[in-house]
mmCIF file of C-alpha atoms and ligand atoms in Angstrom:
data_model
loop_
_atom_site.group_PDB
_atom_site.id
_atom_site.type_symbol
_atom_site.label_atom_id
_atom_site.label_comp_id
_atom_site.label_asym_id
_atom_site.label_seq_id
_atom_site.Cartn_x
_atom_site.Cartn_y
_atom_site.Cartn_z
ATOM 1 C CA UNK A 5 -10.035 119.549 175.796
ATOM 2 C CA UNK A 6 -11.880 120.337 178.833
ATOM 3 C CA UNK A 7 -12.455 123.933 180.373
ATOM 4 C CA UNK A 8 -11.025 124.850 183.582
ATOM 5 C CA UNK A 9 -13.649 125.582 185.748
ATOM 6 C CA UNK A 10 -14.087 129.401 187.733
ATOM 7 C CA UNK A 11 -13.185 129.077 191.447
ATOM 8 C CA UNK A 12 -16.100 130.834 192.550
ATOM 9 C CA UNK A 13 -19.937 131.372 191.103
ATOM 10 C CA UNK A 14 -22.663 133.575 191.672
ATOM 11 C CA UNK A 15 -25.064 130.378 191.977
ATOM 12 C CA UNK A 16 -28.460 133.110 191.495
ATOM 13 C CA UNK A 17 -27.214 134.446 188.650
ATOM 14 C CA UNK A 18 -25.631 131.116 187.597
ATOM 15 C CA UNK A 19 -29.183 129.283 188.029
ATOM 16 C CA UNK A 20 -31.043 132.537 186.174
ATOM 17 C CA UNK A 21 -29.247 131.714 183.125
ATOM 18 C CA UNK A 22 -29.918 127.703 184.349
ATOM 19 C CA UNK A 23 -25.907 127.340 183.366
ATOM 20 C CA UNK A 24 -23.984 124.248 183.372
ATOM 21 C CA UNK A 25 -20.228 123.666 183.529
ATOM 22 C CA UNK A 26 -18.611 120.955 182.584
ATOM 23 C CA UNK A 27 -14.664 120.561 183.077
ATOM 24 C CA UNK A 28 -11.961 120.697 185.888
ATOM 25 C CA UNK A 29 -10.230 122.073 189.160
ATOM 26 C CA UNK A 30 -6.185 121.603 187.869
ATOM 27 C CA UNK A 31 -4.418 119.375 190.571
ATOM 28 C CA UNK A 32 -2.154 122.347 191.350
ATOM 29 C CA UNK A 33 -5.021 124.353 192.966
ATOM 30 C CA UNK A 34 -6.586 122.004 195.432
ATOM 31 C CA UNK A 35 -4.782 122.827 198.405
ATOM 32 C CA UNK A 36 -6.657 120.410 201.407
ATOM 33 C CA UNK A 37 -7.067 117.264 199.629
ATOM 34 C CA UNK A 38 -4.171 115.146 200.436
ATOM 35 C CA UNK A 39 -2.143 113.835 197.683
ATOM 36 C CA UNK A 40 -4.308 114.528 194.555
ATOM 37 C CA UNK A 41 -3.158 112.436 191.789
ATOM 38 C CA UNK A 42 -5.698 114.124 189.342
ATOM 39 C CA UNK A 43 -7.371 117.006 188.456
ATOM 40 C CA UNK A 44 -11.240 117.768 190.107
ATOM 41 C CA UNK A 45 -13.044 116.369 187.007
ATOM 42 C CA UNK A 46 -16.761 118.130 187.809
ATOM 43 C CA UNK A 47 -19.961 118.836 186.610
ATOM 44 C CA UNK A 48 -22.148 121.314 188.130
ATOM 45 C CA UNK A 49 -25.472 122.704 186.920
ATOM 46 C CA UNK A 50 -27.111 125.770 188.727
ATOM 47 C CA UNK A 51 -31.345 125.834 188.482
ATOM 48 C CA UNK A 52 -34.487 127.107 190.703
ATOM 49 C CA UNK A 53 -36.411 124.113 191.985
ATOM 50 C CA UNK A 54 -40.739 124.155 192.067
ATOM 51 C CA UNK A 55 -40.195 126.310 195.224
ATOM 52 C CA UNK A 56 -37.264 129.027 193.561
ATOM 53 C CA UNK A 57 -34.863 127.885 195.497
ATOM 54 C CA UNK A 58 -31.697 128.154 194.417
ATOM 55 C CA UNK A 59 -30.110 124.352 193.617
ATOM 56 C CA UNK A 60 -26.203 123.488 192.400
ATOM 57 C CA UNK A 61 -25.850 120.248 191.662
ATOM 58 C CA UNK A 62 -22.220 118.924 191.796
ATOM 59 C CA UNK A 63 -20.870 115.793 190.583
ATOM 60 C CA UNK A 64 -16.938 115.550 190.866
ATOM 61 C CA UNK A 65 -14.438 113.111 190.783
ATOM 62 C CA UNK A 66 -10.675 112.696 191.716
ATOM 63 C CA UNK A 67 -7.933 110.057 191.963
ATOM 64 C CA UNK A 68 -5.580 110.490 195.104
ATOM 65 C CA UNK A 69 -2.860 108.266 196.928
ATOM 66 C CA UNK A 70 -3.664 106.840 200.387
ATOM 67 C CA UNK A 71 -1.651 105.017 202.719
ATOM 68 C CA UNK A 72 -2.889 101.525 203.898
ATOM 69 C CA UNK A 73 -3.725 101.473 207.130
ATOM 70 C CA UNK A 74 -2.915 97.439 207.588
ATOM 71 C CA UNK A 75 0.466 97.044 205.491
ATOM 72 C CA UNK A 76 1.182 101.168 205.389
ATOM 73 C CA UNK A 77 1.719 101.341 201.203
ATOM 74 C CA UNK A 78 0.218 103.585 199.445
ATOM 75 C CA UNK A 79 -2.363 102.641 197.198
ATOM 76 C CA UNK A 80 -4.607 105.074 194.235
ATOM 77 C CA UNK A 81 -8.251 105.798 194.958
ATOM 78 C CA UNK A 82 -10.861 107.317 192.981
ATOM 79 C CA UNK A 83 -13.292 109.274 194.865
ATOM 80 C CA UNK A 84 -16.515 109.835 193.510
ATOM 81 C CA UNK A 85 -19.076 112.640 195.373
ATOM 82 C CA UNK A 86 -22.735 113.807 194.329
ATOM 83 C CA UNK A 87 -24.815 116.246 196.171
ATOM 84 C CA UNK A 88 -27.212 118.725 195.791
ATOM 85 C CA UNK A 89 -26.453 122.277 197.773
ATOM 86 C CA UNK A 90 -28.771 125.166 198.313
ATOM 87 C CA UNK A 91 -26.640 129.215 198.530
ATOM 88 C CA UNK A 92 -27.401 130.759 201.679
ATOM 89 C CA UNK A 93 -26.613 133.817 203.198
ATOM 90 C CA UNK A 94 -26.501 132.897 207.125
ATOM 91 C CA UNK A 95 -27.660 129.788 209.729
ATOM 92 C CA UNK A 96 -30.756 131.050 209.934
ATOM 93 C CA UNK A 97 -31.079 131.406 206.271
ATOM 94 C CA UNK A 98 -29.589 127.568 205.695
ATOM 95 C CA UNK A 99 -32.268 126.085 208.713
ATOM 96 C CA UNK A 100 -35.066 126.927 206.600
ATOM 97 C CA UNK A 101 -33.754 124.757 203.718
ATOM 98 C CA UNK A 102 -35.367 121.163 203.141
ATOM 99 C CA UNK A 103 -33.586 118.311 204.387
ATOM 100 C CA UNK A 104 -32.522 117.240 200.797
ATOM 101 C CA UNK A 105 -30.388 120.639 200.147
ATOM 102 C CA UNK A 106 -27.090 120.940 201.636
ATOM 103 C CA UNK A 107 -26.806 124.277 202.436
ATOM 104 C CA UNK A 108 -23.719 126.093 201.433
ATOM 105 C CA UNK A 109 -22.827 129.658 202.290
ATOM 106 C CA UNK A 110 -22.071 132.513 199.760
ATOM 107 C CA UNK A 111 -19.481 135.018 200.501
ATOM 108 C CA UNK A 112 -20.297 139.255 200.504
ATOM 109 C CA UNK A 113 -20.011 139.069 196.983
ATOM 110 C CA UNK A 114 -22.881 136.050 196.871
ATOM 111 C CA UNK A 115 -20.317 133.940 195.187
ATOM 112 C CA UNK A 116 -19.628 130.067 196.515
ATOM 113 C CA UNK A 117 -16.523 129.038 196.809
ATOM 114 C CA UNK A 118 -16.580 126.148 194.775
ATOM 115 C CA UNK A 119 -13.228 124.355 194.586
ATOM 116 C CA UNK A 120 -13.670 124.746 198.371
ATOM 117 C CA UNK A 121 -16.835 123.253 198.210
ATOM 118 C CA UNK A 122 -15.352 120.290 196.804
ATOM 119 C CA UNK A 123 -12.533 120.026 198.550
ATOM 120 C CA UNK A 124 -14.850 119.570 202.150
ATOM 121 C CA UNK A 125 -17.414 116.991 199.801
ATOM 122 C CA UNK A 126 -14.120 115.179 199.343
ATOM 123 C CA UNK A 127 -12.454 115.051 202.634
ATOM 124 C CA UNK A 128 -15.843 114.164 204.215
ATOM 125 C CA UNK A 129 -15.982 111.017 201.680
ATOM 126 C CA UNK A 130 -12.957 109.478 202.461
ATOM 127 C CA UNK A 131 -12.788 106.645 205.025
ATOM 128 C CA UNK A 132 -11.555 107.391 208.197
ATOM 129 C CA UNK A 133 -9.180 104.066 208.563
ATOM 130 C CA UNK A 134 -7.746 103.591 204.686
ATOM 131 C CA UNK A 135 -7.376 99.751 203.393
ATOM 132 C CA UNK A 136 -6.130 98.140 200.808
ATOM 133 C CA UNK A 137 -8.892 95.523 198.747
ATOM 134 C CA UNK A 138 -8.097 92.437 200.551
ATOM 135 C CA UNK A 139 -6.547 91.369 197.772
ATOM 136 C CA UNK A 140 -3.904 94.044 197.067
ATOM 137 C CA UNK A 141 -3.162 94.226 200.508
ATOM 138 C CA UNK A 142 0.478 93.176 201.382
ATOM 139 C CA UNK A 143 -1.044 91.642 204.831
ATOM 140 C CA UNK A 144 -2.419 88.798 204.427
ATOM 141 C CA UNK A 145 -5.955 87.662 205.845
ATOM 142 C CA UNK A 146 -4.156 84.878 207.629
ATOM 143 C CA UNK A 147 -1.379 87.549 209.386
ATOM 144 C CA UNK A 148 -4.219 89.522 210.836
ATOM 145 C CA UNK A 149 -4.189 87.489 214.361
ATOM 146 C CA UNK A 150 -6.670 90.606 215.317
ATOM 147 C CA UNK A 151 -8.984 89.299 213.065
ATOM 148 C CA UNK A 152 -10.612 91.840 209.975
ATOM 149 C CA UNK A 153 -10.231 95.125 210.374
ATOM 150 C CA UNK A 154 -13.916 97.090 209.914
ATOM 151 C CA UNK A 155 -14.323 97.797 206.329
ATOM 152 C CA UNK A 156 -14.641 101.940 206.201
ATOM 153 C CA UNK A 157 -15.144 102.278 202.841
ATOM 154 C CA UNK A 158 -17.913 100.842 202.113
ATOM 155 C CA UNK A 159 -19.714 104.287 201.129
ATOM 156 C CA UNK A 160 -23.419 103.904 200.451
ATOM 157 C CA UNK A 161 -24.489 103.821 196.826
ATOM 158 C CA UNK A 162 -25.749 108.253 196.097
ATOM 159 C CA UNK A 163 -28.103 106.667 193.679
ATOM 160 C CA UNK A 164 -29.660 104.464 196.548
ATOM 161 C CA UNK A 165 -29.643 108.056 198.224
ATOM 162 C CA UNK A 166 -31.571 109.435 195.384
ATOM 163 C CA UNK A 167 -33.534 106.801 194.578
ATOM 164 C CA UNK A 168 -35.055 106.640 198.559
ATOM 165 C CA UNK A 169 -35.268 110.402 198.727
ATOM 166 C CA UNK A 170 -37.672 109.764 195.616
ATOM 167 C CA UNK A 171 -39.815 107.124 196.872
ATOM 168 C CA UNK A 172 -40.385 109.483 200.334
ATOM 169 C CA UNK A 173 -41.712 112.205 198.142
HETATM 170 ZN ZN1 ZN T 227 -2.576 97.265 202.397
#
């Protein structure tokens, strides 16, 4: 049975105690992710890099129901998002971050929001124009006189990410 993960963390006291969660966001609290078919199943793991910053590491996944933007039926999708964020406490505070942290901002109590957090990872990984495979797809290659529509949702590979931001350093 997995735990049910706090909305918000103090990510410096969090990464003190070098803490890792394991466990889930119930479908009944994400409130801007359209049509969640699952729970937020996440990982996260708070730590000080060489430099102290402050890292959270999120890995999170979650099944919702999209509507097919060639034959209009919905269809399940699992979304899968990685990225590494760095707590700040203002702009000016977040510019001074390396390029490789996303910075993300705490609240007066230095707590992230972190079921929000995941909700804007997951919006921001979805394809703007939703399709079917090909071969799901109630429209058939040869009914698309327009010829194919641009594939969307072809997201690049995170480890390809992670594996290039090794090589620059
Ligand atoms: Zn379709």
């Amino acid at each position: 049975m997995q735990n049910k993960l706090p909305l918000t963390i103090n990510p410096i006291k969090a990464a003190q105690k070098r803490l890792d969660y394991i466990g889930y966001y119930p479908n009944e609290a994400i409130t801007r992710v359209e049509n969640p078919k699952s729970n937020i199943e996440c990982s996260l793991s708070f730590d000080f890099d060489e430099q102290r910053i402050c890292v959270i590491n999120i890995d999170a996944k979650i099944t919702l129901e999209q509507i097919c933007q060639r034959c209009f039926r919905p269809f399940v999708t699992e979304v899968h998002v990685m990225n590494k964020f760095s707590p700040v406490k203002s702009d000016t505070h977040a510019e001074t971050l390396p390029e490789h942290y996303e910075p993300v901002l705490m609240n007066e109590f230095d707590e992230v929001d972190i079921l929000a957090l995941l909700e804007d990872e997951i919006i921001l990984s979805l394809p703007i124009v939703p399709v079917h495979n090909s071969k799901h797809c109630e429209v058939s290659e040869a009914d698309m006189v327009f010829g194919d529509i641009p594939i969307e949702n072809e997201k690049p590979n995170p480890f390809a990410i992670l594996v290039s931001l090794k090589n620059k350093g």
